[in-house]
CSV table of C-alpha atoms in Angstrom, one decimal:
chain,number,residue,atom,x,y,z
A,985,MET,CA,0.0,0.0,0.0
A,986,GLU,CA,1.0,3.6,-0.5
A,987,THR,CA,1.7,5.7,2.6
A,988,ILE,CA,-1.7,7.4,2.8
A,989,GLU,CA,-3.7,4.2,2.3
A,990,ARG,CA,-1.5,2.3,4.7
A,991,ILE,CA,-2.0,4.9,7.5
A,992,LYS,CA,-5.8,4.9,6.9
A,993,ALA,CA,-5.9,1.1,6.9
A,994,LEU,CA,-4.0,0.9,10.2
A,995,SER,CA,-6.2,3.5,11.8
A,996,ASP,CA,-9.4,1.7,10.7
A,997,ALA,CA,-8.2,-1.7,11.8
A,998,PHE,CA,-9.9,-3.4,14.7
A,999,GLY,CA,-7.3,-3.9,17.4
A,1000,PRO,CA,-8.0,-3.1,21.1
A,1001,SER,CA,-5.5,-4.5,23.6
A,1002,GLY,CA,-5.5,-8.3,23.5
A,1003,PHE,CA,-7.2,-8.4,20.1
A,1004,GLU,CA,-4.6,-7.1,17.7
A,1005,ASP,CA,-4.9,-9.8,15.0
A,1006,ASP,CA,-6.2,-7.6,12.2
A,1007,VAL,CA,-3.4,-5.1,12.7
A,1008,ALA,CA,-0.8,-7.9,12.8
A,1009,ALA,CA,-2.1,-9.1,9.5
A,1010,ILE,CA,-1.5,-5.6,7.9
A,1011,VAL,CA,2.0,-5.5,9.4
A,1012,ARG,CA,3.0,-8.9,8.0
A,1013,ASN,CA,1.5,-8.0,4.6
A,1014,GLU,CA,3.4,-4.7,4.4
A,1015,LEU,CA,6.7,-6.4,5.5
A,1016,GLU,CA,6.5,-9.3,3.0
A,1017,GLY,CA,10.2,-8.7,2.1
A,1018,TYR,CA,11.1,-9.7,5.6
A,1019,GLU,CA,10.7,-13.0,7.4
A,1020,THR,CA,8.3,-12.2,10.1
A,1021,PHE,CA,7.4,-14.3,13.2
A,1022,THR,CA,4.1,-14.0,15.2
A,1023,ASP,CA,4.0,-15.4,18.7
A,1024,HIS,CA,1.0,-16.6,20.7
A,1025,MET,CA,0.4,-13.1,22.1
A,1026,THR,CA,0.2,-11.8,18.5
A,1027,ASN,CA,3.5,-9.9,18.7
A,1028,VAL,CA,5.1,-9.6,15.3
A,1029,ARG,CA,8.9,-9.4,14.9
A,1030,CYS,CA,11.5,-9.5,12.2
A,1031,GLU,CA,15.2,-8.8,11.6
A,1032,LYS,CA,17.1,-7.3,8.6
A,1033,GLU,CA,20.1,-9.5,9.1
A,1034,PRO,CA,19.4,-12.5,11.5
A,1035,GLY,CA,22.5,-13.9,13.1
A,1036,SER,CA,24.6,-10.8,12.2
A,1037,ASP,CA,27.2,-9.6,14.7
A,1038,LYS,CA,26.2,-6.0,14.0
A,1039,PRO,CA,24.6,-4.0,16.9
A,1040,LYS,CA,20.9,-4.8,17.1
A,1041,VAL,CA,18.6,-1.7,16.8
A,1042,MET,CA,15.0,-2.5,17.8
A,1043,LEU,CA,12.3,-0.4,16.2
A,1044,ASP,CA,9.2,-0.8,18.3
A,1045,ALA,CA,5.6,0.3,17.9
A,1046,HIS,CA,2.6,-1.1,19.7
A,1047,MET,CA,-0.4,-2.3,17.6
A,1048,ASP,CA,-3.1,-2.1,20.2
A,1049,GLU,CA,-5.5,0.8,20.7
A,1050,THR,CA,-7.7,1.8,23.7
A,1051,GLY,CA,-11.0,0.1,23.6
A,1052,VAL,CA,-13.7,-1.6,25.7
A,1053,ILE,CA,-14.6,-5.1,26.8
A,1054,ILE,CA,-18.0,-6.5,27.7
A,1055,GLN,CA,-18.3,-7.4,31.4
A,1056,ALA,CA,-21.9,-8.5,31.7
A,1057,ILE,CA,-25.2,-8.4,29.8
A,1058,LYS,CA,-28.3,-7.1,31.7
A,1059,PRO,CA,-31.7,-8.6,31.3
A,1060,ASN,CA,-32.8,-5.7,29.1
A,1061,GLY,CA,-30.0,-6.3,26.6
A,1062,THR,CA,-27.8,-3.5,27.5
A,1063,MET,CA,-24.3,-4.3,28.7
A,1064,ARG,CA,-21.8,-3.4,31.4
A,1065,PHE,CA,-18.3,-2.8,30.1
A,1066,LEU,CA,-14.8,-2.0,31.2
A,1067,PRO,CA,-12.3,0.2,29.5
A,1068,LEU,CA,-9.2,-1.3,27.8
A,1069,GLY,CA,-6.5,1.3,28.4
A,1070,GLY,CA,-6.7,4.8,29.8
A,1071,TRP,CA,-9.9,6.5,28.8
A,1072,ASN,CA,-11.3,9.8,30.0
A,1073,ALA,CA,-14.8,9.0,31.1
A,1074,LEU,CA,-16.0,12.1,29.4
A,1075,SER,CA,-15.2,10.5,26.0
A,1076,PHE,CA,-17.7,7.7,26.4
A,1077,PRO,CA,-21.3,9.1,26.6
A,1078,THR,CA,-23.1,8.9,23.3
A,1079,SER,CA,-19.9,7.6,21.5
A,1080,SER,CA,-20.4,5.1,18.7
A,1081,PHE,CA,-18.5,1.8,19.0
A,1082,ILE,CA,-18.2,-1.5,17.2
A,1083,ILE,CA,-18.4,-4.7,19.2
A,1084,ARG,CA,-16.9,-7.8,17.6
A,1085,SER,CA,-19.1,-10.7,18.3
A,1086,ARG,CA,-18.1,-14.3,19.0
A,1087,LYS,CA,-19.2,-15.0,15.4
A,1088,GLY,CA,-16.6,-12.5,14.1
A,1089,LYS,CA,-19.2,-10.0,13.1
A,1090,ASP,CA,-18.8,-6.3,13.9
A,1091,ILE,CA,-22.0,-4.9,15.5
A,1092,PRO,CA,-22.5,-1.2,15.9
A,1093,GLY,CA,-23.6,0.2,19.3
A,1094,VAL,CA,-23.5,3.3,21.5
A,1095,VAL,CA,-22.6,4.1,25.0
A,1096,ALA,CA,-26.0,5.0,26.4
A,1097,THR,CA,-26.9,8.1,28.3
A,1098,THR,CA,-30.0,9.0,30.2
A,1099,PRO,CA,-32.1,11.6,28.3
A,1100,PRO,CA,-32.3,14.9,30.1
A,1101,HIS,CA,-36.1,14.4,30.4
A,1102,PHE,CA,-35.5,11.6,32.9
A,1103,MET,CA,-32.7,13.2,34.9
A,1104,SER,CA,-33.0,15.1,38.2
A,1105,LYS,CA,-31.3,18.5,38.5
A,1106,ALA,CA,-28.6,17.0,40.6
A,1107,ALA,CA,-27.9,14.2,38.1
A,1108,ARG,CA,-27.6,16.7,35.2
A,1109,GLY,CA,-24.6,18.3,36.9
A,1110,ASN,CA,-22.7,15.1,37.7
A,1111,MET,CA,-20.6,13.0,35.4
A,1112,PRO,CA,-21.5,9.4,35.7
A,1113,GLU,CA,-18.8,6.8,36.4
A,1114,VAL,CA,-17.9,4.3,33.7
A,1115,SER,CA,-19.3,1.7,36.1
A,1116,ASP,CA,-22.7,3.4,35.8
A,1117,MET,CA,-22.7,3.5,31.9
A,1118,VAL,CA,-24.0,0.8,29.6
A,1119,PHE,CA,-23.4,-0.3,26.1
A,1120,ASP,CA,-26.4,-0.6,23.8
A,1121,VAL,CA,-26.6,-2.4,20.4
A,1122,GLY,CA,-30.4,-2.0,20.2
A,1123,ALA,CA,-31.2,-5.4,21.7
A,1124,LEU,CA,-34.5,-5.8,23.6
A,1125,SER,CA,-33.3,-8.6,25.9
A,1126,LYS,CA,-30.2,-10.5,27.0
A,1127,GLU,CA,-31.3,-13.4,24.8
A,1128,GLU,CA,-31.4,-11.1,21.7
A,1129,ALA,CA,-27.9,-9.8,22.5
A,1130,GLU,CA,-26.6,-13.4,22.9
A,1131,GLU,CA,-28.2,-14.4,19.6
A,1132,LEU,CA,-26.1,-11.7,18.0
A,1133,GLY,CA,-23.1,-13.5,19.3
A,1134,ILE,CA,-22.3,-10.9,22.0
A,1135,GLY,CA,-21.1,-12.3,25.3
A,1136,ILE,CA,-18.8,-11.6,28.2
A,1137,GLY,CA,-15.3,-10.8,26.9
A,1138,CYS,CA,-16.3,-9.4,23.5
A,1139,PRO,CA,-14.1,-6.4,22.6
A,1140,GLY,CA,-15.0,-3.1,21.1
A,1141,VAL,CA,-13.4,0.0,19.5
A,1142,PRO,CA,-14.7,3.4,18.4
A,1143,ASP,CA,-16.8,3.3,15.2
A,1144,VAL,CA,-14.7,5.8,13.3
A,1145,LYS,CA,-13.4,5.8,9.7
A,1146,CYS,CA,-10.1,7.5,8.9
A,1147,ARG,CA,-10.2,10.4,6.5
A,1148,TYR,CA,-7.3,12.3,4.9
A,1149,ASP,CA,-7.3,16.0,3.9
A,1150,ASP,CA,-4.7,16.2,1.1
A,1151,GLU,CA,-4.7,20.1,1.1
A,1152,ARG,CA,-3.7,20.2,4.7
A,1153,GLY,CA,-1.8,16.9,5.0
A,1154,LEU,CA,-4.1,16.1,7.9
A,1155,PHE,CA,-5.5,12.7,9.1
A,1156,TYR,CA,-8.7,12.4,11.1
A,1157,GLY,CA,-9.5,9.0,12.7
A,1158,LYS,CA,-9.0,6.7,15.7
A,1159,ALA,CA,-6.1,4.7,17.1
A,1160,PHE,CA,-3.2,6.9,16.0
A,1161,ASP,CA,-1.8,5.9,19.4
A,1162,ASP,CA,-0.1,3.9,18.1
A,1163,ARG,CA,-1.0,3.1,14.5
A,1164,ILE,CA,0.9,6.2,13.3
A,1165,GLY,CA,3.9,4.7,15.1
A,1166,VAL,CA,3.3,1.4,13.5
A,1167,ALA,CA,3.3,3.1,10.1
A,1168,CYS,CA,6.6,4.8,11.0
A,1169,ALA,CA,8.3,1.5,11.9
A,1170,ILE,CA,7.0,-0.2,8.8
A,1171,GLU,CA,8.3,2.6,6.5
A,1172,VAL,CA,11.7,2.7,8.2
A,1173,LEU,CA,12.1,-1.0,7.7
A,1174,LYS,CA,11.0,-0.7,4.1
A,1175,ARG,CA,13.5,2.1,3.3
A,1176,LEU,CA,16.4,0.2,4.9
A,1177,GLN,CA,15.6,-3.2,3.5
A,1178,ASP,CA,18.0,-3.1,0.6
A,1179,GLU,CA,20.5,-0.6,2.0
A,1180,GLU,CA,23.8,-1.5,3.5
A,1181,ILE,CA,23.8,-0.1,7.1
A,1182,PRO,CA,26.1,-0.7,10.1
A,1183,CYS,CA,23.4,-2.2,12.3
A,1184,ASN,CA,20.9,-5.1,12.3
A,1185,VAL,CA,17.5,-3.4,12.3
A,1186,GLN,CA,14.8,-5.3,14.1
A,1187,GLY,CA,11.0,-4.8,13.8
A,1188,SER,CA,9.0,-5.1,17.0
A,1189,PHE,CA,5.3,-4.7,16.6
A,1190,SER,CA,4.0,-5.4,20.1
A,1191,VAL,CA,0.6,-6.0,21.8
A,1192,GLN,CA,-1.1,-4.8,25.0
A,1193,GLU,CA,0.9,-1.6,25.5
A,1194,GLU,CA,-2.2,0.3,26.7
A,1195,VAL,CA,-2.7,-2.2,29.6
A,1196,GLY,CA,0.8,-2.3,30.9
A,1197,GLU,CA,3.5,-2.6,28.2
A,1198,ARG,CA,3.1,-6.4,28.1
A,1199,GLY,CA,3.8,-7.6,24.6
A,1200,VAL,CA,7.1,-5.7,24.2
A,1201,ARG,CA,8.7,-7.8,26.9
A,1202,ALA,CA,8.3,-10.9,24.8
A,1203,ASN,CA,9.7,-9.2,21.7
A,1204,ALA,CA,12.7,-7.8,23.6
A,1205,GLU,CA,13.4,-11.2,25.2
A,1206,ALA,CA,13.4,-12.8,21.7
A,1207,LEU,CA,15.3,-10.0,19.9
A,1208,LYS,CA,17.8,-9.1,22.6
A,1209,PRO,CA,18.4,-5.6,21.2
A,1210,ASP,CA,21.4,-3.3,22.0
A,1211,VAL,CA,19.5,-0.2,21.3
A,1212,MET,CA,15.7,0.7,21.1
A,1213,ILE,CA,13.8,3.3,19.2
A,1214,ALA,CA,10.1,3.5,20.2
A,1215,PHE,CA,7.8,5.1,17.7
A,1216,GLU,CA,4.7,6.5,19.4
A,1217,GLY,CA,1.6,8.5,18.8
A,1218,CYS,CA,2.1,11.1,21.5
A,1219,PRO,CA,-0.5,13.4,23.0
A,1220,ALA,CA,-0.4,16.8,21.3
A,1221,ASP,CA,-0.7,19.8,23.7
A,1222,ASP,CA,-1.1,22.7,21.3
A,1223,THR,CA,-4.9,23.3,21.8
A,1224,PHE,CA,-4.9,23.6,25.6
A,1225,SER,CA,-1.4,24.7,26.7
A,1226,GLU,CA,0.0,28.1,27.0
A,1227,PRO,CA,2.4,28.8,24.1
A,1228,TYR,CA,5.6,28.5,26.2
A,1229,MET,CA,4.5,25.0,27.4
A,1230,ILE,CA,3.6,23.5,24.0
A,1231,GLN,CA,6.0,20.6,23.5
A,1232,ALA,CA,4.1,18.5,21.0
A,1233,GLY,CA,2.3,20.7,18.5
A,1234,LEU,CA,1.0,19.5,15.2
A,1235,GLY,CA,3.2,20.3,12.2
A,1236,LYS,CA,6.3,21.0,14.2
A,1237,GLY,CA,8.0,17.7,13.8
A,1238,PRO,CA,8.2,14.6,16.0
A,1239,MET,CA,8.7,14.8,19.7
A,1240,LEU,CA,11.8,13.6,21.5
A,1241,ARG,CA,10.9,12.9,25.1
A,1242,HIS,CA,13.5,13.6,27.8
A,1243,MET,CA,11.3,12.2,30.6
A,1244,ASP,CA,7.9,10.9,31.6
A,1245,VAL,CA,6.7,9.0,34.6
A,1246,SER,CA,8.2,5.8,33.4
A,1247,MET,CA,11.6,6.7,32.1
A,1248,ILE,CA,14.3,9.4,32.1
A,1249,THR,CA,15.7,9.0,28.6
A,1250,ASN,CA,19.4,8.1,28.2
A,1251,TRP,CA,20.8,11.6,27.7
A,1252,ARG,CA,23.6,10.4,25.4
A,1253,PHE,CA,21.2,8.7,23.0
A,1254,GLN,CA,18.8,11.6,23.2
A,1255,LYS,CA,21.6,14.0,22.4
A,1256,LEU,CA,22.7,11.9,19.4
A,1257,ALA,CA,19.1,12.0,18.0
A,1258,LEU,CA,18.9,15.8,18.5
A,1259,ASP,CA,22.2,16.3,16.9
A,1260,VAL,CA,21.3,14.1,13.9
A,1261,ALA,CA,18.0,16.0,13.5
A,1262,LYS,CA,19.8,19.3,13.5
A,1263,GLU,CA,22.5,18.1,11.0
A,1264,LYS,CA,19.9,16.7,8.6
A,1265,GLY,CA,17.4,19.6,8.9
A,1266,ILE,CA,14.7,17.5,10.5
A,1267,PRO,CA,12.3,19.6,12.7
A,1268,VAL,CA,11.8,18.0,16.1
A,1269,GLN,CA,10.3,19.0,19.4
A,1270,GLU,CA,11.6,18.3,22.9
A,1271,SER,CA,9.4,17.5,26.0
A,1272,VAL,CA,9.6,16.7,29.6
A,1273,ARG,CA,6.3,15.0,30.7
A,1274,SER,CA,4.7,14.7,34.1
A,1275,GLY,CA,2.6,11.8,32.9
A,1276,GLY,CA,2.6,9.0,30.3
A,1277,GLY,CA,4.7,6.0,29.7
A,1278,THR,CA,6.0,3.9,26.7
A,1279,ASN,CA,7.4,0.6,25.7
A,1280,GLY,CA,10.8,2.3,25.7
A,1281,ALA,CA,10.7,2.4,29.5
A,1282,MET,CA,9.9,-1.3,29.8
A,1283,VAL,CA,12.8,-2.4,27.7
A,1284,ASN,CA,15.1,0.2,29.3
A,1285,GLN,CA,14.3,-1.0,32.8
A,1286,MET,CA,14.2,-4.8,32.2
A,1287,TYR,CA,17.3,-5.1,29.9
A,1288,GLY,CA,19.3,-1.9,30.5
A,1289,VAL,CA,19.0,-1.0,26.9
A,1290,PRO,CA,19.3,2.7,25.9
A,1291,ALA,CA,16.0,3.8,24.4
A,1292,ILE,CA,14.5,6.9,22.9
A,1293,VAL,CA,11.0,7.8,22.0
A,1294,ILE,CA,10.2,9.4,18.6
A,1295,GLY,CA,6.6,10.6,19.0
A,1296,VAL,CA,4.2,11.8,16.3
A,1297,PRO,CA,1.9,14.4,17.9
A,1298,VAL,CA,-1.7,13.3,18.0
A,1299,ARG,CA,-4.6,15.6,19.1
A,1300,TYR,CA,-7.1,14.1,21.5
A,1301,ILE,CA,-5.3,10.9,22.1
A,1302,HIS,CA,-7.1,8.0,23.9
A,1303,SER,CA,-10.5,9.2,22.5
A,1304,SER,CA,-12.6,8.3,19.5
A,1305,ASN,CA,-11.6,11.3,17.4
A,1306,CYS,CA,-8.0,12.2,16.7
A,1307,TYR,CA,-5.9,14.3,14.4
A,1308,CYS,CA,-2.3,13.9,13.2
A,1309,ARG,CA,-0.2,15.2,10.3
A,1310,LEU,CA,1.6,13.6,7.4
A,1311,ASP,CA,4.6,15.9,7.7
A,1312,ASP,CA,5.2,14.9,11.3
A,1313,TYR,CA,5.0,11.3,10.3
A,1314,GLU,CA,7.5,11.8,7.5
A,1315,ASN,CA,10.0,13.6,9.7
A,1316,ALA,CA,9.7,10.8,12.3
A,1317,VAL,CA,10.6,8.3,9.6
A,1318,LYS,CA,13.5,10.4,8.3
A,1319,LEU,CA,14.9,10.6,11.8
A,1320,GLY,CA,14.6,6.9,12.4
A,1321,VAL,CA,16.3,6.1,9.0
A,1322,GLU,CA,19.2,8.5,9.7
A,1323,LEU,CA,19.8,7.1,13.1
A,1324,CYS,CA,20.0,3.6,11.8
A,1325,ARG,CA,22.5,4.7,9.2
A,1326,ILE,CA,25.0,5.8,12.0
A,1327,LEU,CA,24.4,3.3,14.8
A,1328,ASP,CA,27.5,1.2,14.3
A,1329,SER,CA,29.3,-0.6,17.1
A,1330,SER,CA,31.3,2.5,18.0
A,1331,ALA,CA,28.3,4.7,18.3
A,1332,VAL,CA,26.3,2.2,20.3
A,1333,SER,CA,29.2,1.6,22.7
A,1334,LYS,CA,29.1,5.3,23.6
A,1335,LEU,CA,25.5,5.4,24.6
């Protein structure tokens, strides 16, 4: 697929945490020039030069998106649900979702809200808890919902189709955390496939990041990298922060994160990335975050591997409706490619 269609397909793909099969299929198809391996968690991995003694550079992106999972079905056919990943409860009411039934059919539904006609004054001013919300597919009874193939454990994702505005280079859709990162890692691997470079580039497409960075552990254990680059869809802050605090604005290049709650980035690797960006004329942004966490931290902590995060800014992350830009994606890819071209044994030993 061409870049635009690939990003749209990745955004549209059904893939909440623990149910990433459709995304994994796209990844394998796009990397047909590599020998890929898929484990029983549905992690996908590959290497440019298996068995090489070159330093191993792991390019990671997580395939899962935030979603929901059915917890129970009520007698009237509505359903209790739990979030998969970190949702703001404000994002749920009246939002359209797709539930994948046990029959493999995608069934549209909505997170129900009480009409104002039936609400007390006190209730109108209070935001309900997720535990008080229900999912509704229009069923009249528990039996009807079950006939549709819906049961405990069925997963769901926002019912949103990706659109691209060519004039503005702007994507609108769901799941850019982290499908835009998946697109970056795929493109870097494609560009380097037939190029002689001083490192063994590894592809790590991991599962269940949104529920605790679980899948990347299996990929790191299998690949045993010397260096890691995590491609992420990172939360843009340019619509609600004061100008001097904007560190991930759309159209200003990928974000290089010095710190979040999970990791203080290896300053030597971070400096190398910033120096390469400056030398190659690649616009980047720098950030220090008081929240958030990435797969980079998991590999850094468990294996002592120097890791950086190259984040493509995404507005309204962890919600049903997000924006990101093609130029930020392209600059993230450029930076990843340029780093892989210089990460030889000498460079890696100094990180």
